[in-house]
């Protein structure tokens, strides 16, 4: 399973990239706003830190303007992945861009039928938002299972990118279902390493090591 960092915070991305655990980055207009940085500049900087796909989202709602925005965004770097909303204009833009060899992430997916459309439009990634789905009384993980089943039924190559991940259980469930990618805030990614028994184990080993009076170096 690939891990993407869902942030536009350069310090966080650098720090996580050094662990070797992240395979890409996703941003959205809200995350760009939060970063306080210029969209193009910060995207260029992120693309220089990670080798994998870096999602940069268009904000236009009509196909023609989406294409113009995508044209500007894809010039930033080879690893830019254009993010488009799951609308008919977004899907039309997706088809045009992927036919032209550009990676596309179709975002704001909340139903399996929407995911089916994204795959038919040739999306590189589809982003079902599990956290927001749960928040609104739906079952985010059921959505991921349904999309997995449909994509496997037809051998669609579109990768399921689980988004709006809020906690470790989302990551675990998505991995069990066989989602291709998950994108999460850096705090959630770092939190995956935590286990009370690991901490307790280290404490016990170090106590005994101290008592042995030995040193490795
Ligand atoms: C995905 O690409 C989105 O940027 C993101 O996962 C949205 O998450 P949120 O629902 O926590 O804002």
PDB file of C-alpha atoms and ligand atoms in Angstrom:
ATOM      1  CA  UNK A   1       0.000   0.000   0.000  1.00  0.00           C
ATOM      2  CA  UNK A   2       1.354   3.401  -0.952  1.00  0.00           C
ATOM      3  CA  UNK A   3       1.324   6.221   1.595  1.00  0.00           C
ATOM      4  CA  UNK A   4       0.768   9.814   0.502  1.00  0.00           C
ATOM      5  CA  UNK A   5       1.117  12.760   2.896  1.00  0.00           C
ATOM      6  CA  UNK A   6      -2.011  14.923   2.868  1.00  0.00           C
ATOM      7  CA  UNK A   7      -0.436  18.314   3.484  1.00  0.00           C
ATOM      8  CA  UNK A   8       1.273  21.313   1.890  1.00  0.00           C
ATOM      9  CA  UNK A   9       3.527  21.845   4.900  1.00  0.00           C
ATOM     10  CA  UNK A  10       7.099  21.685   3.581  1.00  0.00           C
ATOM     11  CA  UNK A  11       8.744  20.954   6.931  1.00  0.00           C
ATOM     12  CA  UNK A  12       6.403  18.037   7.560  1.00  0.00           C
ATOM     13  CA  UNK A  13       6.904  16.666   4.034  1.00  0.00           C
ATOM     14  CA  UNK A  14      10.710  16.878   4.325  1.00  0.00           C
ATOM     15  CA  UNK A  15      10.652  15.183   7.696  1.00  0.00           C
ATOM     16  CA  UNK A  16       8.421  12.342   6.493  1.00  0.00           C
ATOM     17  CA  UNK A  17      10.312  11.945   3.218  1.00  0.00           C
ATOM     18  CA  UNK A  18      13.461  11.228   5.232  1.00  0.00           C
ATOM     19  CA  UNK A  19      11.773   8.198   6.806  1.00  0.00           C
ATOM     20  CA  UNK A  20      11.343   6.685   3.327  1.00  0.00           C
ATOM     21  CA  UNK A  21       7.724   5.974   4.164  1.00  0.00           C
ATOM     22  CA  UNK A  22       5.932   8.329   1.818  1.00  0.00           C
ATOM     23  CA  UNK A  23       5.313   7.691  -1.846  1.00  0.00           C
ATOM     24  CA  UNK A  24       3.605  10.934  -2.787  1.00  0.00           C
ATOM     25  CA  UNK A  25       1.720  13.993  -1.562  1.00  0.00           C
ATOM     26  CA  UNK A  26      -1.839  15.254  -1.910  1.00  0.00           C
ATOM     27  CA  UNK A  27      -2.838  18.879  -1.547  1.00  0.00           C
ATOM     28  CA  UNK A  28      -6.149  20.689  -1.945  1.00  0.00           C
ATOM     29  CA  UNK A  29      -7.124  24.382  -1.945  1.00  0.00           C
ATOM     30  CA  UNK A  30      -7.756  24.313   1.830  1.00  0.00           C
ATOM     31  CA  UNK A  31      -4.306  22.824   2.550  1.00  0.00           C
ATOM     32  CA  UNK A  32      -2.655  25.384   0.252  1.00  0.00           C
ATOM     33  CA  UNK A  33      -4.478  28.163   2.110  1.00  0.00           C
ATOM     34  CA  UNK A  34      -3.341  26.671   5.438  1.00  0.00           C
ATOM     35  CA  UNK A  35       0.292  26.642   4.244  1.00  0.00           C
ATOM     36  CA  UNK A  36       0.171  30.405   3.608  1.00  0.00           C
ATOM     37  CA  UNK A  37       2.328  29.832   0.510  1.00  0.00           C
ATOM     38  CA  UNK A  38       1.913  30.636  -3.168  1.00  0.00           C
ATOM     39  CA  UNK A  39       0.259  27.626  -4.838  1.00  0.00           C
ATOM     40  CA  UNK A  40       2.702  27.263  -7.732  1.00  0.00           C
ATOM     41  CA  UNK A  41       5.795  27.858  -5.608  1.00  0.00           C
ATOM     42  CA  UNK A  42       4.880  25.457  -2.832  1.00  0.00           C
ATOM     43  CA  UNK A  43       3.827  22.766  -5.335  1.00  0.00           C
ATOM     44  CA  UNK A  44       7.177  23.117  -7.129  1.00  0.00           C
ATOM     45  CA  UNK A  45       9.005  22.765  -3.818  1.00  0.00           C
ATOM     46  CA  UNK A  46       7.010  19.662  -2.842  1.00  0.00           C
ATOM     47  CA  UNK A  47       7.678  18.081  -6.264  1.00  0.00           C
ATOM     48  CA  UNK A  48      11.380  18.517  -5.614  1.00  0.00           C
ATOM     49  CA  UNK A  49      11.199  16.697  -2.278  1.00  0.00           C
ATOM     50  CA  UNK A  50       9.214  13.602  -3.267  1.00  0.00           C
ATOM     51  CA  UNK A  51       9.660  11.555  -6.438  1.00  0.00           C
ATOM     52  CA  UNK A  52       6.096  10.238  -6.481  1.00  0.00           C
ATOM     53  CA  UNK A  53       2.850  11.908  -7.551  1.00  0.00           C
ATOM     54  CA  UNK A  54       2.012  15.307  -6.060  1.00  0.00           C
ATOM     55  CA  UNK A  55      -1.660  16.178  -6.452  1.00  0.00           C
ATOM     56  CA  UNK A  56      -2.438  19.785  -7.313  1.00  0.00           C
ATOM     57  CA  UNK A  57      -6.119  20.672  -7.620  1.00  0.00           C
ATOM     58  CA  UNK A  58      -7.847  22.798 -10.229  1.00  0.00           C
ATOM     59  CA  UNK A  59     -10.452  25.244  -8.933  1.00  0.00           C
ATOM     60  CA  UNK A  60     -12.422  25.945 -12.113  1.00  0.00           C
ATOM     61  CA  UNK A  61     -15.760  24.219 -12.535  1.00  0.00           C
ATOM     62  CA  UNK A  62     -15.961  24.177 -16.335  1.00  0.00           C
ATOM     63  CA  UNK A  63     -13.931  21.898 -18.597  1.00  0.00           C
ATOM     64  CA  UNK A  64     -12.263  24.614 -20.647  1.00  0.00           C
ATOM     65  CA  UNK A  65     -10.945  26.556 -17.685  1.00  0.00           C
ATOM     66  CA  UNK A  66      -9.983  23.325 -15.906  1.00  0.00           C
ATOM     67  CA  UNK A  67      -7.844  22.467 -18.939  1.00  0.00           C
ATOM     68  CA  UNK A  68      -6.159  25.877 -18.842  1.00  0.00           C
ATOM     69  CA  UNK A  69      -5.428  25.537 -15.131  1.00  0.00           C
ATOM     70  CA  UNK A  70      -4.183  21.967 -15.619  1.00  0.00           C
ATOM     71  CA  UNK A  71      -1.918  23.154 -18.434  1.00  0.00           C
ATOM     72  CA  UNK A  72      -0.255  25.590 -16.042  1.00  0.00           C
ATOM     73  CA  UNK A  73      -0.065  23.115 -13.165  1.00  0.00           C
ATOM     74  CA  UNK A  74       1.392  20.226 -15.149  1.00  0.00           C
ATOM     75  CA  UNK A  75       4.273  22.410 -16.275  1.00  0.00           C
ATOM     76  CA  UNK A  76       5.447  22.697 -12.657  1.00  0.00           C
ATOM     77  CA  UNK A  77       7.125  19.262 -12.662  1.00  0.00           C
ATOM     78  CA  UNK A  78       6.865  15.796 -14.203  1.00  0.00           C
ATOM     79  CA  UNK A  79       5.434  14.325 -11.010  1.00  0.00           C
ATOM     80  CA  UNK A  80       2.451  16.685 -10.782  1.00  0.00           C
ATOM     81  CA  UNK A  81      -0.858  14.835 -10.713  1.00  0.00           C
ATOM     82  CA  UNK A  82      -3.814  17.023 -11.667  1.00  0.00           C
ATOM     83  CA  UNK A  83      -6.684  16.799  -9.224  1.00  0.00           C
ATOM     84  CA  UNK A  84     -10.168  17.357 -10.631  1.00  0.00           C
ATOM     85  CA  UNK A  85     -13.555  17.202  -8.898  1.00  0.00           C
ATOM     86  CA  UNK A  86     -15.946  14.338  -9.527  1.00  0.00           C
ATOM     87  CA  UNK A  87     -18.292  16.244 -11.842  1.00  0.00           C
ATOM     88  CA  UNK A  88     -19.052  15.711 -15.530  1.00  0.00           C
ATOM     89  CA  UNK A  89     -16.673  18.550 -16.431  1.00  0.00           C
ATOM     90  CA  UNK A  90     -14.062  17.052 -14.119  1.00  0.00           C
ATOM     91  CA  UNK A  91     -14.419  13.644 -15.781  1.00  0.00           C
ATOM     92  CA  UNK A  92     -14.181  15.181 -19.244  1.00  0.00           C
ATOM     93  CA  UNK A  93     -11.016  16.947 -18.152  1.00  0.00           C
ATOM     94  CA  UNK A  94      -9.724  13.689 -16.670  1.00  0.00           C
ATOM     95  CA  UNK A  95     -10.156  11.876 -19.981  1.00  0.00           C
ATOM     96  CA  UNK A  96      -8.457  14.637 -21.958  1.00  0.00           C
ATOM     97  CA  UNK A  97      -5.489  14.795 -19.576  1.00  0.00           C
ATOM     98  CA  UNK A  98      -4.930  11.057 -19.188  1.00  0.00           C
ATOM     99  CA  UNK A  99      -5.172  10.577 -22.973  1.00  0.00           C
ATOM    100  CA  UNK A 100      -2.349  13.087 -23.110  1.00  0.00           C
ATOM    101  CA  UNK A 101      -0.224  11.142 -20.596  1.00  0.00           C
ATOM    102  CA  UNK A 102      -0.888  13.314 -17.543  1.00  0.00           C
ATOM    103  CA  UNK A 103      -1.667  11.717 -14.155  1.00  0.00           C
ATOM    104  CA  UNK A 104      -5.116  12.604 -12.814  1.00  0.00           C
ATOM    105  CA  UNK A 105      -6.603  12.233  -9.350  1.00  0.00           C
ATOM    106  CA  UNK A 106     -10.411  12.444  -9.385  1.00  0.00           C
ATOM    107  CA  UNK A 107     -11.337  13.807  -5.990  1.00  0.00           C
ATOM    108  CA  UNK A 108     -14.406  14.250  -3.788  1.00  0.00           C
ATOM    109  CA  UNK A 109     -15.718  10.752  -4.494  1.00  0.00           C
ATOM    110  CA  UNK A 110     -18.589   9.715  -2.225  1.00  0.00           C
ATOM    111  CA  UNK A 111     -20.249   6.827  -4.070  1.00  0.00           C
ATOM    112  CA  UNK A 112     -19.180   3.644  -5.837  1.00  0.00           C
ATOM    113  CA  UNK A 113     -20.993   4.760  -8.986  1.00  0.00           C
ATOM    114  CA  UNK A 114     -18.908   7.948  -8.988  1.00  0.00           C
ATOM    115  CA  UNK A 115     -15.787   5.783  -8.678  1.00  0.00           C
ATOM    116  CA  UNK A 116     -16.994   3.687 -11.623  1.00  0.00           C
ATOM    117  CA  UNK A 117     -17.262   6.871 -13.701  1.00  0.00           C
ATOM    118  CA  UNK A 118     -13.763   7.969 -12.660  1.00  0.00           C
ATOM    119  CA  UNK A 119     -12.339   4.626 -13.797  1.00  0.00           C
ATOM    120  CA  UNK A 120     -14.214   4.856 -17.096  1.00  0.00           C
ATOM    121  CA  UNK A 121     -12.742   8.337 -17.555  1.00  0.00           C
ATOM    122  CA  UNK A 122      -9.264   6.785 -17.235  1.00  0.00           C
ATOM    123  CA  UNK A 123      -8.358   8.310 -13.860  1.00  0.00           C
ATOM    124  CA  UNK A 124      -4.958   7.421 -12.451  1.00  0.00           C
ATOM    125  CA  UNK A 125      -6.395   7.718  -8.930  1.00  0.00           C
ATOM    126  CA  UNK A 126      -9.868   8.065  -7.469  1.00  0.00           C
ATOM    127  CA  UNK A 127     -10.133   9.663  -4.023  1.00  0.00           C
ATOM    128  CA  UNK A 128     -13.035   8.446  -1.876  1.00  0.00           C
ATOM    129  CA  UNK A 129     -13.222  10.616   1.268  1.00  0.00           C
ATOM    130  CA  UNK A 130     -13.790   8.119   4.095  1.00  0.00           C
ATOM    131  CA  UNK A 131     -13.652  10.582   7.021  1.00  0.00           C
ATOM    132  CA  UNK A 132     -16.188  12.986   5.549  1.00  0.00           C
ATOM    133  CA  UNK A 133     -18.343   9.991   4.554  1.00  0.00           C
ATOM    134  CA  UNK A 134     -18.328   8.741   8.168  1.00  0.00           C
ATOM    135  CA  UNK A 135     -18.986  12.272   9.478  1.00  0.00           C
ATOM    136  CA  UNK A 136     -22.205  12.352   7.508  1.00  0.00           C
ATOM    137  CA  UNK A 137     -23.553   9.069   8.803  1.00  0.00           C
ATOM    138  CA  UNK A 138     -22.342   6.814   5.979  1.00  0.00           C
ATOM    139  CA  UNK A 139     -19.879   3.937   6.142  1.00  0.00           C
ATOM    140  CA  UNK A 140     -16.607   5.084   4.581  1.00  0.00           C
ATOM    141  CA  UNK A 141     -15.008   1.652   4.602  1.00  0.00           C
ATOM    142  CA  UNK A 142     -18.033   0.024   2.952  1.00  0.00           C
ATOM    143  CA  UNK A 143     -17.502   2.520   0.141  1.00  0.00           C
ATOM    144  CA  UNK A 144     -13.865   1.390  -0.222  1.00  0.00           C
ATOM    145  CA  UNK A 145     -14.939  -2.303  -0.282  1.00  0.00           C
ATOM    146  CA  UNK A 146     -17.550  -1.598  -2.944  1.00  0.00           C
ATOM    147  CA  UNK A 147     -15.083   0.279  -5.139  1.00  0.00           C
ATOM    148  CA  UNK A 148     -12.476  -2.496  -4.721  1.00  0.00           C
ATOM    149  CA  UNK A 149     -15.056  -5.090  -5.808  1.00  0.00           C
ATOM    150  CA  UNK A 150     -16.162  -3.100  -8.855  1.00  0.00           C
ATOM    151  CA  UNK A 151     -12.616  -2.268  -9.981  1.00  0.00           C
ATOM    152  CA  UNK A 152     -11.560  -5.909  -9.601  1.00  0.00           C
ATOM    153  CA  UNK A 153     -14.662  -7.111 -11.495  1.00  0.00           C
ATOM    154  CA  UNK A 154     -13.561  -5.175 -14.556  1.00  0.00           C
ATOM    155  CA  UNK A 155      -9.788  -5.032 -14.066  1.00  0.00           C
ATOM    156  CA  UNK A 156      -9.836  -1.245 -13.949  1.00  0.00           C
ATOM    157  CA  UNK A 157      -6.340   0.145 -13.477  1.00  0.00           C
ATOM    158  CA  UNK A 158      -7.466   3.258 -11.594  1.00  0.00           C
ATOM    159  CA  UNK A 159      -5.894   3.187  -8.135  1.00  0.00           C
ATOM    160  CA  UNK A 160      -8.094   3.591  -5.071  1.00  0.00           C
ATOM    161  CA  UNK A 161      -6.609   6.451  -3.067  1.00  0.00           C
ATOM    162  CA  UNK A 162      -8.309   6.469   0.332  1.00  0.00           C
ATOM    163  CA  UNK A 163      -8.598  10.112   1.404  1.00  0.00           C
ATOM    164  CA  UNK A 164      -9.936  12.085   4.352  1.00  0.00           C
ATOM    165  CA  UNK A 165      -8.192   9.582   6.615  1.00  0.00           C
ATOM    166  CA  UNK A 166      -8.558  10.587  10.246  1.00  0.00           C
ATOM    167  CA  UNK A 167      -7.045   7.777  12.316  1.00  0.00           C
ATOM    168  CA  UNK A 168      -5.061   4.546  12.392  1.00  0.00           C
ATOM    169  CA  UNK A 169      -8.161   2.358  12.072  1.00  0.00           C
ATOM    170  CA  UNK A 170      -8.975   3.951   8.715  1.00  0.00           C
ATOM    171  CA  UNK A 171      -5.476   2.986   7.514  1.00  0.00           C
ATOM    172  CA  UNK A 172      -5.772  -0.577   8.835  1.00  0.00           C
ATOM    173  CA  UNK A 173      -9.207  -1.174   7.325  1.00  0.00           C
ATOM    174  CA  UNK A 174      -8.194   0.329   3.983  1.00  0.00           C
ATOM    175  CA  UNK A 175      -5.118  -1.934   3.878  1.00  0.00           C
ATOM    176  CA  UNK A 176      -7.218  -5.014   4.724  1.00  0.00           C
ATOM    177  CA  UNK A 177      -9.605  -4.207   1.882  1.00  0.00           C
ATOM    178  CA  UNK A 178      -6.658  -3.816  -0.490  1.00  0.00           C
ATOM    179  CA  UNK A 179      -6.857  -0.107  -1.290  1.00  0.00           C
ATOM    180  CA  UNK A 180      -3.873   0.898  -3.438  1.00  0.00           C
ATOM    181  CA  UNK A 181      -2.998   4.141  -1.661  1.00  0.00           C
ATOM    182  CA  UNK A 182      -4.014   6.075   1.414  1.00  0.00           C
ATOM    183  CA  UNK A 183      -3.365   9.752   2.034  1.00  0.00           C
ATOM    184  CA  UNK A 184      -3.297  11.023   5.589  1.00  0.00           C
ATOM    185  CA  UNK A 185      -2.137  14.016   7.607  1.00  0.00           C
ATOM    186  CA  UNK A 186       1.497  13.582   8.770  1.00  0.00           C
ATOM    187  CA  UNK A 187       0.327  13.228  12.381  1.00  0.00           C
ATOM    188  CA  UNK A 188      -1.749  10.148  11.472  1.00  0.00           C
ATOM    189  CA  UNK A 189       1.151   8.606   9.504  1.00  0.00           C
ATOM    190  CA  UNK A 190       3.592   9.113  12.382  1.00  0.00           C
ATOM    191  CA  UNK A 191       1.022   7.781  14.864  1.00  0.00           C
ATOM    192  CA  UNK A 192       0.964   4.396  13.095  1.00  0.00           C
ATOM    193  CA  UNK A 193       4.252   3.489  14.744  1.00  0.00           C
ATOM    194  CA  UNK A 194       2.925   3.818  18.273  1.00  0.00           C
ATOM    195  CA  UNK A 195       2.284   0.809  20.478  1.00  0.00           C
ATOM    196  CA  UNK A 196       2.393   0.729  24.252  1.00  0.00           C
ATOM    197  CA  UNK A 197       4.078  -2.691  24.243  1.00  0.00           C
ATOM    198  CA  UNK A 198       6.834  -1.434  21.944  1.00  0.00           C
ATOM    199  CA  UNK A 199       7.534   1.418  24.397  1.00  0.00           C
ATOM    200  CA  UNK A 200       7.380  -0.971  27.349  1.00  0.00           C
ATOM    201  CA  UNK A 201       9.667  -3.447  25.556  1.00  0.00           C
ATOM    202  CA  UNK A 202      12.298  -0.782  24.836  1.00  0.00           C
ATOM    203  CA  UNK A 203      12.155   0.372  28.444  1.00  0.00           C
ATOM    204  CA  UNK A 204      12.686  -3.193  29.750  1.00  0.00           C
ATOM    205  CA  UNK A 205      15.532  -3.982  27.349  1.00  0.00           C
ATOM    206  CA  UNK A 206      17.351  -0.736  28.154  1.00  0.00           C
ATOM    207  CA  UNK A 207      17.001  -1.316  31.883  1.00  0.00           C
ATOM    208  CA  UNK A 208      18.571  -4.783  31.575  1.00  0.00           C
ATOM    209  CA  UNK A 209      21.244  -3.454  29.188  1.00  0.00           C
ATOM    210  CA  UNK A 210      22.227  -0.786  31.723  1.00  0.00           C
ATOM    211  CA  UNK A 211      22.474  -3.495  34.391  1.00  0.00           C
ATOM    212  CA  UNK A 212      24.760  -5.567  32.116  1.00  0.00           C
ATOM    213  CA  UNK A 213      27.317  -2.739  32.180  1.00  0.00           C
ATOM    214  CA  UNK A 214      28.113  -3.274  28.496  1.00  0.00           C
ATOM    215  CA  UNK A 215      28.227  -0.835  25.600  1.00  0.00           C
ATOM    216  CA  UNK A 216      28.066  -1.434  21.850  1.00  0.00           C
ATOM    217  CA  UNK A 217      30.266   1.481  20.799  1.00  0.00           C
TER     218      UNK A 217
HETATM  219  C1  LIG B   1      -7.513  14.332  -0.283  1.00  0.00           C
HETATM  220  O1  LIG B   1      -6.853  14.412  -1.281  1.00  0.00           O
HETATM  221  C2  LIG B   1      -7.947  15.474   0.529  1.00  0.00           C
HETATM  222  O2  LIG B   1      -6.938  16.448   0.468  1.00  0.00           O
HETATM  223  C3  LIG B   1      -8.133  15.160   1.980  1.00  0.00           C
HETATM  224  O3  LIG B   1      -7.868  13.821   2.275  1.00  0.00           O
HETATM  225  C4  LIG B   1      -9.344  15.724   2.608  1.00  0.00           C
HETATM  226  O4  LIG B   1      -9.376  15.381   3.970  1.00  0.00           O
HETATM  227  P1  LIG B   1     -10.313  16.094   5.040  1.00  0.00           P
HETATM  228  O5  LIG B   1     -11.690  15.540   4.881  1.00  0.00           O
HETATM  229  O6  LIG B   1      -9.730  15.730   6.366  1.00  0.00           O
HETATM  230  O7  LIG B   1     -10.272  17.572   4.749  1.00  0.00           O
END
